[in-house]
Amino acid sequence: MNVMAKAEKKISSAFIYFFGSFGGILFGYDIGVMTGALPFLQADWHLENAASLVGWITSAVMFGAIFGGALAGQLSDKFGRRKMILMSAIVFMVFSVLSGVSPDMGEASAYYLIIVRMLLGLAVGAASALVPAYMSEMAPAKARGRLSGLNQTMIVSGMLLSYVVDFLLKDLPGEWAWRLMLGLAAVPALILFLGVLRLPESPRFLLRKGDEAQARKVLSYIRKNPAEIDQELASIKETAKEERQANQKTSWSTLFSGKYRYLVIAGVGVAAFQQFQGANAIFYYIPLIVQKATGQAASSNLMWPIVQGVILVIGSLVYMWIADKFNRRTLLMVGGAVMGLSFILPAVINWMMPNMNPMTIVVFLCIYVAFYSFTWAPLTWVLVGEIFPLAIRGRASGLASSFNWIGSWLVGLIFPIMTASMPQEAVFAIFGIICILGVIFVKTCVPETRGHTLEEIEEQGTNHGRVKASNPEN
């Protein structure tokens, strides 16, 4: 025990924050890797005219992630955030390798890959739920936006990494190219597993399980001021005491009780809007989008994903700089408005000028990605990590993650079908309208959380529930 304690004291806060957010690399890589692998896979398996099958192969990971997020959220409340992140890394390693060694047996190959990628999605969804919850519980309130934004930086870095790998492997024989692209996802999963082995458990989870001594020890790694540690422990204990006094048993119905409904709707709604706004249509299919716009082969357009990836990484760094300088709601509304216009304007210009340069839509997509990268992309996960009360955080984070992945899955599935039946400008205009609806949702349904402790945010939700109960017409 003493040896373990000495080993734990060597853990730096930088190490904790880095590997606490490293899970984002996993699903960032898998979000991006199919962008480059798909053109080679289509050619190798002769799927150029199979829009629905291509949609299923691309979106299978997101379909599995729907269930992975909800399952991990429940299990993390029982076993802890750290153990579930370790389990996710193992699952990710196994099914990344199985994706790369898909047997070549005709049409059955596509169904094999769909099933394997669905199982891989369990780990991707788990990471998307666990990492924000873990980071929000480790970060101090004044820096929570910036540190939680590390998750987004990791996600987009994973995407950029996959784009670069795709580009470097594009000159290999087609079959080897896409297999290596998919299989190499096991490498960041192994790094995550080895790093998380040394991570401590979340202090809020430890205190909830009654281990105050260990919770205090973990806080001592990441809080410099002893008074701050005492205050934070007291605040968490007070919240836990109120929950015990209420003798509340958390269930799915609890999420939508009067006390929690406001915050749950806000968090889950933002998570859902992030994906239904259509960002992943760009990330999954940008080579095919450029192909349709210019007539150039998709496999020769693998530089465009790298351009998008660089924009995303720069945007995530911009977000970390401004995260705690502007209100969350302000950034979401400004970002959503520009994103919506970036999707709608190409359709308007094309209607007014039918001979519009086909690359105009790609330029507007870059503007969309730029604003998405420092607003909705990181802030969704910051809000998901900080807006849910302790008693329901695991379940609610899982539910938000699942709705996010439902949107991601549907966008990945139907985008190739939609673009096969209507102009690309019209498809993106639909997503633009959804962006504007997202702005309205944030303005009317989402509370401000910047600078508030997790316990203060919970009190906002409780007070809002009381006001609604006493004024049902509002």
Coordinates of C-alpha atoms in Angstrom, one line a residue:
M1 CA 0.0 0.0 0.0
N2 CA 2.8 2.4 0.8
V3 CA 4.6 1.5 -2.4
M4 CA 1.4 2.3 -4.3
A5 CA 1.0 5.6 -2.5
K6 CA 4.5 6.6 -3.4
A7 CA 3.9 5.7 -7.0
E8 CA 0.7 7.7 -7.1
K9 CA 2.4 10.8 -5.7
K10 CA 4.6 10.9 -8.8
I11 CA 1.6 11.5 -11.0
S12 CA 1.7 15.1 -12.3
S13 CA -1.4 17.1 -13.2
A14 CA -0.1 17.5 -16.8
F15 CA 0.0 13.6 -17.1
I16 CA -3.5 13.3 -15.7
Y17 CA -5.0 15.9 -18.0
F18 CA -3.1 14.6 -21.1
F19 CA -4.1 10.9 -20.7
G20 CA -7.5 11.8 -19.2
S21 CA -8.3 13.4 -22.6
F22 CA -6.3 11.0 -24.8
G23 CA -9.4 8.9 -25.4
G24 CA -10.4 11.6 -27.9
I25 CA -7.6 10.4 -30.2
L26 CA -9.3 7.1 -30.5
F27 CA -12.6 8.2 -31.9
G28 CA -11.0 11.1 -33.7
Y29 CA -8.8 8.7 -35.6
D30 CA -11.8 6.4 -36.4
I31 CA -14.0 9.3 -37.5
G32 CA -11.3 10.5 -39.9
V33 CA -9.8 7.2 -41.2
M34 CA -12.7 6.1 -43.3
T35 CA -12.5 9.4 -45.2
G36 CA -9.3 8.2 -46.9
A37 CA -10.0 4.5 -46.8
L38 CA -13.4 4.6 -48.4
P39 CA -12.3 5.4 -52.0
F40 CA -9.9 2.5 -52.0
L41 CA -12.4 0.2 -50.3
Q42 CA -15.0 1.1 -52.8
A43 CA -12.6 0.2 -55.7
D44 CA -11.4 -3.0 -54.1
W45 CA -14.8 -4.3 -53.3
H46 CA -16.6 -2.7 -56.3
L47 CA -19.0 -0.6 -54.2
E48 CA -19.0 2.6 -56.4
N49 CA -22.7 2.3 -57.1
A50 CA -23.8 0.9 -53.7
A51 CA -24.7 4.1 -51.9
S52 CA -26.6 2.5 -49.1
L53 CA -23.9 -0.1 -48.4
V54 CA -21.2 2.6 -48.4
G55 CA -23.3 4.5 -46.0
W56 CA -23.6 1.5 -43.6
I57 CA -19.9 0.8 -43.7
T58 CA -19.1 4.4 -42.9
S59 CA -21.7 4.9 -40.2
A60 CA -21.5 1.4 -38.6
V61 CA -19.0 2.8 -35.9
M62 CA -21.5 5.5 -35.0
F63 CA -24.3 3.0 -34.8
G64 CA -22.3 1.0 -32.2
A65 CA -21.3 4.2 -30.4
I66 CA -25.0 4.9 -29.7
F67 CA -25.1 1.9 -27.4
G68 CA -21.5 2.2 -26.2
G69 CA -22.1 5.6 -24.8
A70 CA -25.2 4.6 -22.9
L71 CA -23.7 1.4 -21.6
A72 CA -20.4 3.0 -20.5
G73 CA -22.3 5.8 -18.7
Q74 CA -24.1 3.3 -16.5
L75 CA -21.1 1.1 -15.9
S76 CA -18.9 4.0 -15.0
D77 CA -21.3 5.0 -12.2
K78 CA -20.7 1.5 -10.8
F79 CA -17.1 0.7 -11.6
G80 CA -15.5 4.1 -12.1
R81 CA -14.5 6.2 -15.1
R82 CA -10.9 4.9 -15.1
K83 CA -11.7 1.2 -15.4
M84 CA -14.2 1.8 -18.2
I85 CA -11.7 3.9 -20.2
L86 CA -9.3 1.0 -19.9
M87 CA -11.9 -1.5 -21.1
S88 CA -12.7 0.8 -24.0
A89 CA -9.1 0.9 -25.1
I90 CA -9.0 -3.0 -25.1
V91 CA -12.1 -3.2 -27.2
F92 CA -10.8 -0.6 -29.6
M93 CA -7.5 -2.4 -30.1
V94 CA -9.2 -5.8 -30.9
F95 CA -11.8 -4.6 -33.4
S96 CA -9.4 -2.2 -35.1
V97 CA -7.2 -5.1 -36.0
L98 CA -10.2 -7.2 -37.0
S99 CA -11.3 -4.4 -39.4
G100 CA -7.9 -4.4 -41.0
V101 CA -7.9 -8.1 -41.7
S102 CA -11.5 -8.2 -43.2
P103 CA -11.7 -11.4 -45.4
D104 CA -12.3 -10.8 -49.1
M105 CA -15.4 -13.0 -49.8
G106 CA -17.6 -11.0 -52.0
E107 CA -20.6 -9.1 -50.7
A108 CA -20.3 -10.9 -47.4
S109 CA -17.1 -9.0 -46.8
A110 CA -19.1 -5.7 -46.5
Y111 CA -21.4 -7.2 -43.9
Y112 CA -18.5 -8.6 -41.9
L113 CA -16.9 -5.1 -41.9
I114 CA -20.2 -3.5 -40.9
I115 CA -20.6 -5.8 -37.9
V116 CA -16.9 -5.4 -36.8
R117 CA -17.2 -1.7 -37.0
M118 CA -20.4 -1.7 -35.0
L119 CA -18.5 -3.5 -32.2
L120 CA -15.7 -1.1 -32.6
G121 CA -18.2 1.7 -32.1
L122 CA -19.0 0.4 -28.6
A123 CA -15.5 1.6 -27.6
V124 CA -15.8 4.8 -29.5
G125 CA -19.1 5.7 -27.9
A126 CA -17.8 4.8 -24.5
A127 CA -14.8 7.1 -24.9
S128 CA -17.1 9.9 -26.0
A129 CA -19.1 9.6 -22.8
L130 CA -16.3 8.8 -20.3
V131 CA -13.6 11.4 -21.3
P132 CA -15.7 14.5 -20.8
A133 CA -17.1 13.3 -17.5
Y134 CA -13.7 12.4 -16.2
M135 CA -12.1 15.7 -17.4
S136 CA -14.9 17.8 -15.9
E137 CA -14.6 16.1 -12.5
M138 CA -10.8 16.6 -12.5
A139 CA -10.6 20.2 -13.7
P140 CA -11.1 23.3 -11.4
A141 CA -14.1 25.4 -12.3
K142 CA -12.1 28.4 -13.4
A143 CA -10.1 26.3 -16.0
R144 CA -12.7 23.6 -16.7
G145 CA -13.6 25.0 -20.2
R146 CA -9.9 25.1 -21.3
L147 CA -8.9 21.7 -19.8
S148 CA -12.1 20.0 -21.0
G149 CA -11.3 21.5 -24.4
L150 CA -8.3 19.2 -24.4
N151 CA -10.8 16.5 -25.3
Q152 CA -11.7 18.3 -28.5
T153 CA -8.0 19.0 -29.3
M154 CA -7.4 15.2 -29.0
I155 CA -10.4 14.4 -31.2
V156 CA -9.3 16.7 -34.0
S157 CA -5.7 15.6 -33.6
G158 CA -6.8 12.0 -34.0
M159 CA -8.7 13.1 -37.1
L160 CA -5.7 14.9 -38.6
L161 CA -3.5 11.9 -37.7
S162 CA -5.8 9.6 -39.7
Y163 CA -5.9 12.0 -42.6
V164 CA -2.1 12.2 -42.7
V165 CA -1.8 8.4 -42.5
D166 CA -4.4 8.0 -45.3
F167 CA -2.4 10.4 -47.5
L168 CA 0.9 8.6 -46.8
L169 CA -0.6 5.2 -47.6
K170 CA -2.5 6.2 -50.7
D171 CA 0.2 5.0 -53.1
L172 CA 0.1 1.4 -51.7
P173 CA -1.9 -1.2 -53.6
G174 CA -5.6 -0.5 -53.0
E175 CA -6.2 -3.5 -50.8
W176 CA -3.2 -2.8 -48.6
A177 CA -3.9 0.9 -48.3
W178 CA -7.4 0.7 -46.7
R179 CA -6.5 -2.3 -44.5
L180 CA -3.5 -0.5 -43.0
M181 CA -5.5 2.7 -42.6
L182 CA -8.1 0.9 -40.5
G183 CA -5.8 -1.5 -38.6
L184 CA -3.3 1.2 -37.4
A185 CA -6.1 2.6 -35.2
A186 CA -4.9 0.0 -32.7
V187 CA -1.7 2.0 -32.0
P188 CA -3.3 5.0 -30.2
A189 CA -5.6 2.6 -28.3
L190 CA -2.5 0.8 -27.0
I191 CA -1.0 4.1 -25.9
L192 CA -4.2 5.1 -24.2
F193 CA -4.3 1.8 -22.3
L194 CA -0.7 2.1 -21.0
G195 CA -1.3 5.8 -20.0
V196 CA -4.6 5.2 -18.2
L197 CA -3.0 2.4 -16.1
R198 CA -1.3 5.2 -14.1
L199 CA -4.3 7.5 -13.9
P200 CA -6.2 8.0 -10.6
E201 CA -9.9 7.6 -10.3
S202 CA -12.2 10.7 -10.3
P203 CA -12.4 12.3 -6.8
R204 CA -16.1 12.8 -7.2
F205 CA -16.6 9.1 -8.0
L206 CA -14.4 8.1 -5.0
L207 CA -16.2 10.4 -2.6
R208 CA -19.5 9.0 -3.9
K209 CA -18.3 5.6 -3.0
G210 CA -17.2 6.8 0.5
D211 CA -13.5 6.9 0.0
E212 CA -12.8 10.4 1.2
A213 CA -9.1 9.8 1.9
Q214 CA -8.4 8.7 -1.6
A215 CA -10.5 11.5 -3.0
R216 CA -8.4 14.1 -1.1
K217 CA -5.2 12.5 -2.3
V218 CA -6.3 12.7 -5.9
L219 CA -7.3 16.3 -5.5
S220 CA -3.9 17.0 -4.0
Y221 CA -2.4 16.1 -7.4
I222 CA -4.4 18.7 -9.3
R223 CA -5.2 21.4 -6.8
K224 CA -2.3 23.5 -5.3
N225 CA -4.2 25.2 -2.5
P226 CA -5.2 23.0 0.5
A227 CA -8.1 25.4 1.3
E228 CA -9.4 24.8 -2.3
I229 CA -9.3 21.1 -1.7
D230 CA -11.2 21.4 1.6
Q231 CA -13.8 23.6 0.0
E232 CA -14.3 21.4 -3.0
L233 CA -14.6 18.2 -0.8
A234 CA -17.1 20.0 1.4
S235 CA -19.1 21.1 -1.7
I236 CA -19.2 17.6 -3.2
K237 CA -20.1 16.0 0.2
E238 CA -22.9 18.4 0.7
T239 CA -24.4 17.5 -2.7
A240 CA -24.0 13.8 -1.9
K241 CA -25.6 14.3 1.5
E242 CA -28.7 15.9 0.0
E243 CA -29.0 13.0 -2.4
R244 CA -28.8 10.4 0.4
Q245 CA -31.4 12.3 2.5
A246 CA -33.8 12.3 -0.4
N247 CA -33.2 8.5 -0.6
Q248 CA -33.1 8.8 -4.4
K249 CA -32.5 5.8 -6.6
T250 CA -31.3 6.9 -9.9
S251 CA -33.0 5.4 -13.0
W252 CA -33.7 6.5 -16.5
S253 CA -36.9 8.1 -15.4
T254 CA -34.9 10.1 -12.8
L255 CA -33.2 12.0 -15.6
F256 CA -36.5 13.7 -16.6
S257 CA -37.8 14.3 -13.1
G258 CA -38.6 17.9 -12.2
K259 CA -35.2 18.4 -10.5
Y260 CA -33.1 17.4 -13.4
R261 CA -35.2 17.8 -16.5
Y262 CA -34.0 21.2 -17.4
L263 CA -30.3 20.4 -17.4
V264 CA -30.8 17.0 -19.1
I265 CA -32.8 18.5 -22.0
A266 CA -30.1 21.2 -22.3
G267 CA -27.2 18.8 -22.4
V268 CA -28.8 16.1 -24.5
G269 CA -30.2 18.7 -26.9
V270 CA -26.8 20.4 -27.5
A271 CA -25.2 17.0 -28.1
A272 CA -27.9 16.0 -30.6
F273 CA -27.8 19.3 -32.5
Q274 CA -24.0 19.1 -32.9
Q275 CA -24.3 16.1 -35.1
F276 CA -27.6 16.9 -36.9
Q277 CA -25.9 20.1 -38.1
G278 CA -24.0 18.0 -40.6
A279 CA -20.3 18.4 -39.7
N280 CA -19.5 14.7 -40.1
A281 CA -20.9 14.8 -43.6
I282 CA -17.8 16.9 -44.4
F283 CA -15.4 14.8 -42.3
Y284 CA -16.5 11.4 -43.7
Y285 CA -17.1 12.4 -47.3
I286 CA -14.9 15.4 -48.3
P287 CA -13.0 13.6 -51.0
L288 CA -16.4 12.4 -52.5
I289 CA -17.8 16.0 -52.1
V290 CA -14.8 17.4 -54.0
Q291 CA -15.2 14.6 -56.6
K292 CA -18.8 15.5 -57.2
A293 CA -17.9 19.2 -57.4
T294 CA -14.9 19.0 -59.7
G295 CA -15.1 15.6 -61.4
Q296 CA -11.7 14.6 -60.0
A297 CA -11.3 11.0 -58.6
A298 CA -11.9 10.9 -54.8
S299 CA -8.7 9.0 -54.2
S300 CA -6.7 11.9 -55.7
N301 CA -8.4 14.4 -53.3
L302 CA -6.9 13.2 -50.0
M303 CA -5.1 16.5 -49.4
W304 CA -8.5 18.1 -48.7
P305 CA -9.1 16.1 -45.5
I306 CA -5.7 17.3 -44.3
V307 CA -6.7 20.9 -44.9
Q308 CA -9.9 20.3 -42.9
G309 CA -7.9 18.6 -40.2
V310 CA -5.4 21.5 -39.9
I311 CA -8.4 23.9 -39.6
L312 CA -9.9 21.7 -36.9
V313 CA -6.7 21.6 -34.8
I314 CA -6.0 25.3 -35.1
G315 CA -9.7 25.9 -34.1
S316 CA -9.4 23.7 -31.1
L317 CA -6.3 25.6 -30.0
V318 CA -8.1 28.9 -30.5
Y319 CA -10.9 27.5 -28.3
M320 CA -8.5 26.7 -25.5
W321 CA -7.3 30.3 -25.7
I322 CA -10.8 31.9 -25.5
A323 CA -12.6 29.1 -23.6
D324 CA -12.9 30.9 -20.3
K325 CA -13.0 34.4 -21.7
F326 CA -16.4 34.2 -23.4
N327 CA -19.7 32.7 -22.2
R328 CA -20.5 29.2 -23.6
R329 CA -23.9 30.4 -24.9
T330 CA -22.4 33.3 -26.8
L331 CA -19.9 31.1 -28.6
L332 CA -22.5 28.5 -29.5
M333 CA -24.9 31.1 -30.9
V334 CA -22.3 33.0 -32.9
G335 CA -20.8 29.7 -34.2
G336 CA -24.1 28.2 -35.1
A337 CA -25.2 31.3 -37.0
V338 CA -22.1 31.4 -39.2
M339 CA -22.2 27.7 -39.7
G340 CA -25.8 27.9 -40.9
L341 CA -25.0 30.7 -43.3
S342 CA -22.0 28.8 -44.6
F343 CA -24.3 25.9 -45.6
I344 CA -27.2 28.0 -46.9
L345 CA -25.4 30.7 -48.9
P346 CA -23.9 28.2 -51.6
A347 CA -27.5 27.1 -52.4
V348 CA -28.6 30.8 -52.6
I349 CA -25.6 31.7 -54.8
N350 CA -26.1 28.7 -57.0
W351 CA -29.8 29.6 -57.5
M352 CA -28.9 33.2 -58.4
M353 CA -25.8 32.2 -60.5
P354 CA -26.3 28.7 -62.0
N355 CA -22.8 28.8 -63.4
M356 CA -21.2 29.2 -60.0
N357 CA -17.7 27.9 -59.7
P358 CA -18.2 24.3 -58.2
M359 CA -15.3 24.9 -55.7
T360 CA -17.4 27.7 -54.1
I361 CA -19.1 25.1 -52.0
V362 CA -15.8 23.7 -50.8
V363 CA -14.7 27.3 -49.7
F364 CA -17.9 27.7 -47.7
L365 CA -17.4 24.3 -46.1
C366 CA -13.9 25.4 -44.9
I367 CA -15.6 28.5 -43.3
Y368 CA -18.1 26.1 -41.7
V369 CA -15.3 23.9 -40.3
A370 CA -13.4 26.9 -39.0
F371 CA -16.3 28.1 -36.9
Y372 CA -17.4 24.7 -35.9
S373 CA -13.9 23.9 -34.7
F374 CA -13.9 26.5 -31.9
T375 CA -17.6 26.6 -31.0
W376 CA -19.9 23.6 -31.3
A377 CA -17.1 21.0 -31.6
P378 CA -15.4 21.6 -28.2
L379 CA -18.3 23.2 -26.3
T380 CA -20.7 20.3 -26.8
W381 CA -18.4 18.1 -24.8
V382 CA -17.5 20.7 -22.3
L383 CA -21.3 21.2 -21.6
V384 CA -21.9 17.5 -21.5
G385 CA -19.1 17.1 -19.0
E386 CA -20.2 19.9 -16.7
I387 CA -24.0 20.4 -16.9
F388 CA -25.2 17.1 -15.4
P389 CA -25.6 16.7 -11.6
L390 CA -23.4 14.1 -9.9
A391 CA -26.3 11.8 -9.1
I392 CA -27.1 11.3 -12.8
R393 CA -23.9 12.3 -14.5
G394 CA -23.0 8.8 -15.7
R395 CA -26.4 8.0 -17.2
A396 CA -27.0 11.5 -18.5
S397 CA -23.6 11.7 -20.2
G398 CA -24.2 8.4 -21.7
L399 CA -27.6 9.5 -23.0
A400 CA -26.2 12.7 -24.5
S401 CA -23.4 10.7 -26.1
S402 CA -25.9 8.3 -27.5
F403 CA -28.0 11.1 -29.1
N404 CA -24.9 12.6 -30.4
W405 CA -24.0 9.3 -32.1
I406 CA -27.5 8.8 -33.4
G407 CA -27.1 12.1 -35.3
S408 CA -23.6 11.1 -36.4
W409 CA -24.9 7.7 -37.6
L410 CA -27.8 9.1 -39.5
V411 CA -25.7 11.8 -41.2
G412 CA -23.1 9.2 -42.2
L413 CA -25.8 6.8 -43.4
I414 CA -28.0 9.1 -45.4
F415 CA -25.6 11.7 -46.8
P416 CA -24.4 9.5 -49.8
I417 CA -28.1 8.6 -50.4
M418 CA -29.2 12.2 -50.3
T419 CA -26.4 13.5 -52.6
A420 CA -27.2 10.7 -55.1
S421 CA -30.7 12.0 -55.4
M422 CA -30.4 15.8 -55.1
P423 CA -27.8 18.6 -55.6
Q424 CA -25.1 18.9 -52.9
E425 CA -26.1 22.6 -52.3
A426 CA -29.6 21.6 -51.4
V427 CA -28.4 18.9 -49.0
F428 CA -26.1 21.3 -47.2
A429 CA -28.9 24.0 -47.1
I430 CA -31.0 21.5 -45.1
F431 CA -28.2 21.1 -42.6
G432 CA -27.9 24.9 -42.5
I433 CA -31.5 25.3 -41.4
I434 CA -30.8 22.8 -38.6
C435 CA -27.8 25.0 -37.5
I436 CA -30.2 28.0 -37.1
L437 CA -32.6 25.8 -35.1
G438 CA -29.7 24.9 -32.9
V439 CA -29.0 28.6 -32.2
I440 CA -32.6 29.1 -31.2
F441 CA -32.4 26.1 -28.9
V442 CA -29.3 27.4 -27.1
K443 CA -30.9 30.8 -26.6
T444 CA -34.1 29.4 -25.1
C445 CA -33.1 26.2 -23.4
V446 CA -29.4 26.2 -22.3
P447 CA -28.1 27.8 -19.1
E448 CA -24.8 29.5 -18.8
T449 CA -22.2 27.3 -17.1
R450 CA -18.9 29.2 -17.5
G451 CA -17.1 29.9 -14.1
H452 CA -19.7 27.9 -12.1
T453 CA -18.8 24.9 -10.0
L454 CA -20.5 21.6 -10.9
E455 CA -22.6 22.0 -7.7
E456 CA -23.6 25.6 -8.6
I457 CA -24.8 24.3 -12.0
E458 CA -26.8 21.6 -10.3
E459 CA -28.4 24.3 -8.1
Q460 CA -29.4 26.2 -11.3
G461 CA -31.2 23.2 -12.5
T462 CA -32.9 22.6 -9.2
N463 CA -34.1 26.2 -9.0
H464 CA -35.3 26.2 -12.6
G465 CA -37.3 23.0 -11.8
R466 CA -38.9 24.7 -8.8
V467 CA -39.9 27.8 -10.8
K468 CA -41.4 25.6 -13.5
A469 CA -43.3 23.6 -10.9
S470 CA -44.8 26.8 -9.4
N471 CA -45.4 28.4 -12.8
P472 CA -46.4 25.6 -15.1
E473 CA -47.7 28.0 -17.7
N474 CA -44.1 29.2 -18.2

